[in-house]
Structure formats: C-alpha cells, structure tokens
Amino acid sequence: MDKEEIEYTREQRLEIEEQALQALLQYGIKFSVPLKIEPKDPPKRIQWWNKHFPNRVKVWRDKRIPKSWDVDTVETPDINLGKTRNVYMRNFYIKPLYLGTIDLIRMQSIEIEYNEGKIQDEPMKESERLMKYNKLMAKIVAIATLNCCDVADQGYKEVKELQQFFLEHLTSARLQKLCSIIDKMSDKAGFINSIRLIFRAGTTSPKADRVE
C-alpha cells in the first residue's frame, strides 16, 4: 500500500523551511586548502602493525604538520603527470559569524569596495582590480575563520599567521570566492535568502561549500 502524501498548510511549510534554513546557518561553511608539502607514507613498522592488528591500529602523524591543524590526505588528479597523486588538504570551518566579527569584516571590506554586480558583469576586469587587495582579502578570510572576540586585537598573532598561510596557499581568484561567501554570511538576511532560493530549487540534502 502506497503511503499517503502529507499535505502541509502554508504556515507549516514556512515553519519547516525556516527550520531548514536555521540548520544551514548553524552548519556554516567548509573549505579545504592544499598544502605545499608532499605527503609521506607511515613507517613500514607502522604499516606492518596496522596490517596484522587491524583492531589495534596505530595512528601516525607527519611531524611537519602542526598538531592543531585539521589535515586529510586526499587523492587528486594531476594533469601534468596524467595520474592521481596524494595531497595534504588542510580543512577549515567558518561557523556562523558573531556580530563583532561581522562588524570587523565590514570595516576591512570598506577599503576593497567589493561589488558583486561588477564581478558578475565584468569578471576579468574586476578580478584584476581586486588582485591588489590580496593581503586584505586574506586577512578577512582569516578573521572569519577564527571568528572570536580576540580578532579585534591588533596584536592577535593567529590572525597574522593564518593571513600569511592563505596568501601563500590561495590564488587571488580563490580569495575572491571566499570573500564573496563571507560577504553573504555577513548579511544574515541576504544569506538566508540565498539559501531559500537553493532550498526551493530542490536541494534537500545540503553539502558544505568547498572552495577549490
């Protein structure tokens, strides 16, 4: 026997939609950045142990990577080699922004004069203009990623360290894409409306945005 479809009233549909939107806001944004170091295989003794004792696996960590970093080894295609290769990917998670973080990002963005319309209409010209703001865009991404009260402190070294990391590992185009996402997150109403359009288009199983 086929299950009867449940018919919801307009109010019930709006309530369900709002719950889904809030869940997405809480989910935040995830992105990964490839590291510029070649992955190492675990020592042979570790490989032997894990092969023979699968229930007592020993975790090996590459000491070149700080313990605080969230890093995965990912298999990616290499166009030059014509085959896949392993790459270290550092994972980041931008949680819903605090009001203080939003205010600080807006202060930083004033200098950039970021215009989403121009990016859509004249992508090449606008990208060239924004290239001179790479350092500032990297700082905005760092502030959004850290998203804590300490980011307002000029002496907070974590902002500078993360800013430098993004400058060394992300192209101008990727920084612009991230800043575009952060810009939408800074405007809660606009962010919700963007998600609502996706939701109505039939996206029922949300996935994290990953900036490639």
CSV table of C-alpha atoms in Angstrom, one decimal:
chain,number,residue,atom,x,y,z
A,1,MET,CA,0.0,0.0,0.0
A,2,ASP,CA,1.4,3.4,-1.0
A,3,LYS,CA,1.9,5.8,1.8
A,4,GLU,CA,-0.3,8.9,1.6
A,5,GLU,CA,1.5,12.1,1.0
A,6,ILE,CA,1.1,14.6,3.8
A,7,GLU,CA,-0.3,17.9,2.8
A,8,TYR,CA,1.0,20.9,4.8
A,9,THR,CA,-0.6,24.2,5.2
A,10,ARG,CA,1.3,27.3,4.1
A,11,GLU,CA,2.2,28.1,7.7
A,12,GLN,CA,3.5,24.6,8.2
A,13,ARG,CA,5.6,24.8,5.1
A,14,LEU,CA,7.1,28.1,6.1
A,15,GLU,CA,7.9,26.7,9.5
A,16,ILE,CA,9.7,23.7,8.1
A,17,GLU,CA,11.6,25.9,5.6
A,18,GLU,CA,12.7,28.2,8.4
A,19,GLN,CA,13.9,25.3,10.5
A,20,ALA,CA,15.9,24.0,7.5
A,21,LEU,CA,17.4,27.5,6.9
A,22,GLN,CA,18.4,27.8,10.6
A,23,ALA,CA,20.1,24.4,10.4
A,24,LEU,CA,22.1,25.5,7.4
A,25,LEU,CA,23.1,28.7,9.1
A,26,GLN,CA,24.4,26.6,12.0
A,27,TYR,CA,26.2,24.3,9.6
A,28,GLY,CA,28.4,27.1,8.4
A,29,ILE,CA,30.9,26.9,5.5
A,30,LYS,CA,33.7,24.3,5.0
A,31,PHE,CA,36.6,24.6,2.6
A,32,SER,CA,40.0,22.9,2.2
A,33,VAL,CA,43.4,24.3,1.1
A,34,PRO,CA,46.1,22.0,-0.4
A,35,LEU,CA,49.5,22.2,1.4
A,36,LYS,CA,52.7,22.7,-0.5
A,37,ILE,CA,54.4,19.6,1.0
A,38,GLU,CA,54.5,16.1,-0.4
A,39,PRO,CA,52.7,13.5,1.8
A,40,LYS,CA,54.8,10.9,3.5
A,41,ASP,CA,53.8,7.2,3.9
A,42,PRO,CA,53.8,5.9,7.5
A,43,PRO,CA,57.0,4.0,8.5
A,44,LYS,CA,57.0,0.3,7.4
A,45,ARG,CA,56.8,-0.9,11.0
A,46,ILE,CA,53.5,1.1,11.4
A,47,GLN,CA,52.2,-0.3,8.2
A,48,TRP,CA,53.1,-3.8,9.2
A,49,TRP,CA,51.4,-3.4,12.6
A,50,ASN,CA,48.2,-1.9,11.2
A,51,LYS,CA,48.0,-4.7,8.6
A,52,HIS,CA,48.4,-7.5,11.1
A,53,PHE,CA,46.5,-5.9,14.0
A,54,PRO,CA,43.5,-4.1,12.4
A,55,ASN,CA,41.7,-3.8,15.8
A,56,ARG,CA,44.7,-2.1,17.4
A,57,VAL,CA,45.6,0.4,14.7
A,58,LYS,CA,48.4,2.9,15.5
A,59,VAL,CA,47.9,6.4,14.2
A,60,TRP,CA,50.9,8.0,12.6
A,61,ARG,CA,51.3,11.8,12.2
A,62,ASP,CA,53.5,13.7,9.9
A,63,LYS,CA,55.6,15.9,12.2
A,64,ARG,CA,55.9,18.6,9.6
A,65,ILE,CA,52.2,19.4,10.2
A,66,PRO,CA,51.3,21.2,13.4
A,67,LYS,CA,49.1,19.2,15.8
A,68,SER,CA,46.4,21.8,15.8
A,69,TRP,CA,45.8,21.6,12.1
A,70,ASP,CA,42.9,19.5,10.7
A,71,VAL,CA,44.5,17.8,7.7
A,72,ASP,CA,43.4,14.9,5.4
A,73,THR,CA,45.3,13.0,2.7
A,74,VAL,CA,43.3,13.3,-0.5
A,75,GLU,CA,43.8,11.6,-3.9
A,76,THR,CA,43.6,14.2,-6.6
A,77,PRO,CA,44.2,14.1,-10.4
A,78,ASP,CA,47.5,15.6,-11.7
A,79,ILE,CA,47.1,16.9,-15.2
A,80,ASN,CA,50.9,17.1,-15.8
A,81,LEU,CA,51.6,13.5,-14.7
A,82,GLY,CA,48.4,12.1,-16.2
A,83,LYS,CA,47.6,10.2,-13.0
A,84,THR,CA,46.3,10.8,-9.5
A,85,ARG,CA,48.5,11.7,-6.5
A,86,ASN,CA,48.1,12.2,-2.8
A,87,VAL,CA,47.9,15.7,-1.5
A,88,TYR,CA,47.6,17.1,2.1
A,89,MET,CA,44.5,19.2,2.5
A,90,ARG,CA,44.1,21.5,5.4
A,91,ASN,CA,40.4,21.8,6.4
A,92,PHE,CA,38.7,24.9,7.6
A,93,TYR,CA,35.3,25.6,9.0
A,94,ILE,CA,33.7,29.0,9.1
A,95,LYS,CA,31.0,28.9,11.6
A,96,PRO,CA,28.0,31.4,11.6
A,97,LEU,CA,29.7,34.8,12.3
A,98,TYR,CA,29.4,36.6,15.5
A,99,LEU,CA,28.2,40.3,15.4
A,100,GLY,CA,31.6,41.5,16.4
A,101,THR,CA,33.3,39.5,13.7
A,102,ILE,CA,30.8,40.9,11.1
A,103,ASP,CA,31.5,44.5,12.2
A,104,LEU,CA,35.2,43.9,11.9
A,105,ILE,CA,34.9,42.3,8.4
A,106,ARG,CA,32.7,45.2,7.2
A,107,MET,CA,35.4,47.7,8.4
A,108,GLN,CA,38.0,45.8,6.5
A,109,SER,CA,35.8,45.5,3.4
A,110,ILE,CA,35.2,49.2,3.0
A,111,GLU,CA,38.7,49.7,1.6
A,112,ILE,CA,38.1,47.0,-1.0
A,113,GLU,CA,34.8,48.4,-2.4
A,114,TYR,CA,33.7,44.9,-3.1
A,115,ASN,CA,30.9,44.8,-5.8
A,116,GLU,CA,29.2,41.5,-6.5
A,117,GLY,CA,27.4,43.1,-9.5
A,118,LYS,CA,30.6,44.1,-11.2
A,119,ILE,CA,32.1,40.7,-10.6
A,120,GLN,CA,29.2,39.1,-12.4
A,121,ASP,CA,29.2,41.7,-15.3
A,122,GLU,CA,32.9,42.2,-15.8
A,123,PRO,CA,34.7,39.2,-14.1
A,124,MET,CA,38.1,39.6,-15.7
A,125,LYS,CA,38.3,43.4,-15.2
A,126,GLU,CA,37.1,43.2,-11.6
A,127,SER,CA,39.4,40.3,-10.7
A,128,GLU,CA,42.4,42.3,-11.9
A,129,ARG,CA,41.3,45.2,-9.8
A,130,LEU,CA,40.9,43.0,-6.7
A,131,MET,CA,44.3,41.4,-7.0
A,132,LYS,CA,45.9,44.4,-5.3
A,133,TYR,CA,43.7,43.6,-2.3
A,134,ASN,CA,45.0,40.0,-1.9
A,135,LYS,CA,46.6,40.8,1.5
A,136,LEU,CA,43.4,42.4,2.8
A,137,MET,CA,41.2,39.6,1.4
A,138,ALA,CA,43.4,37.0,3.1
A,139,LYS,CA,43.0,38.9,6.4
A,140,ILE,CA,39.2,38.9,6.0
A,141,VAL,CA,39.2,35.2,5.4
A,142,ALA,CA,41.5,34.7,8.5
A,143,ILE,CA,39.2,36.8,10.7
A,144,ALA,CA,36.1,34.9,9.5
A,145,THR,CA,37.7,31.6,10.1
A,146,LEU,CA,38.9,32.4,13.6
A,147,ASN,CA,35.6,34.2,14.4
A,148,CYS,CA,36.3,35.1,18.0
A,149,CYS,CA,36.5,38.2,20.2
A,150,ASP,CA,40.3,38.2,20.0
A,151,VAL,CA,40.4,39.0,16.3
A,152,ALA,CA,39.8,42.7,17.1
A,153,ASP,CA,43.1,42.8,18.9
A,154,GLN,CA,45.8,44.2,16.6
A,155,GLY,CA,48.4,42.0,18.4
A,156,TYR,CA,46.5,38.8,18.0
A,157,LYS,CA,49.1,36.7,16.2
A,158,GLU,CA,46.8,34.0,15.0
A,159,VAL,CA,45.2,36.4,12.5
A,160,LYS,CA,48.6,37.3,11.0
A,161,GLU,CA,49.7,33.7,10.9
A,162,LEU,CA,46.5,32.5,9.2
A,163,GLN,CA,46.5,35.5,6.8
A,164,GLN,CA,50.1,34.6,5.7
A,165,PHE,CA,49.0,31.0,5.2
A,166,PHE,CA,46.2,32.0,2.9
A,167,LEU,CA,48.4,34.3,1.0
A,168,GLU,CA,50.9,31.5,0.4
A,169,HIS,CA,48.4,28.8,-0.5
A,170,LEU,CA,45.4,30.5,-2.2
A,171,THR,CA,45.2,32.3,-5.5
A,172,SER,CA,43.6,35.7,-5.9
A,173,ALA,CA,40.6,34.0,-7.6
A,174,ARG,CA,40.1,31.7,-4.6
A,175,LEU,CA,40.4,34.5,-2.1
A,176,GLN,CA,37.8,36.5,-4.0
A,177,LYS,CA,35.4,33.5,-4.0
A,178,LEU,CA,35.9,33.0,-0.3
A,179,CYS,CA,35.3,36.7,0.4
A,180,SER,CA,32.2,36.6,-1.7
A,181,ILE,CA,30.8,33.8,0.5
A,182,ILE,CA,31.9,35.6,3.7
A,183,ASP,CA,30.2,38.7,2.4
A,184,LYS,CA,26.9,36.8,2.1
A,185,MET,CA,27.4,35.4,5.6
A,186,SER,CA,27.9,38.9,7.0
A,187,ASP,CA,24.5,39.8,5.8
A,188,LYS,CA,22.2,37.3,7.5
A,189,ALA,CA,19.1,38.4,5.6
A,190,GLY,CA,20.9,38.0,2.3
A,191,PHE,CA,22.4,34.7,3.3
A,192,ILE,CA,19.0,33.3,4.3
A,193,ASN,CA,17.5,34.5,1.0
A,194,SER,CA,20.3,32.8,-1.0
A,195,ILE,CA,19.7,29.6,0.9
A,196,ARG,CA,16.0,29.9,0.4
A,197,LEU,CA,16.4,30.1,-3.3
A,198,ILE,CA,18.6,26.9,-3.3
A,199,PHE,CA,16.1,25.2,-1.0
A,200,ARG,CA,13.2,26.0,-3.3
A,201,ALA,CA,15.1,24.7,-6.3
A,202,GLY,CA,15.1,21.3,-4.7
A,203,THR,CA,18.3,21.0,-2.7
A,204,THR,CA,17.2,18.9,0.2
A,205,SER,CA,20.5,17.4,1.3
A,206,PRO,CA,22.8,20.4,1.9
A,207,LYS,CA,26.5,20.0,1.5
A,208,ALA,CA,29.3,22.3,2.7
A,209,ASP,CA,30.7,24.8,0.2
A,210,ARG,CA,34.2,23.8,-0.7
A,211,VAL,CA,36.3,26.4,-2.4
A,212,GLU,CA,38.5,24.7,-4.9
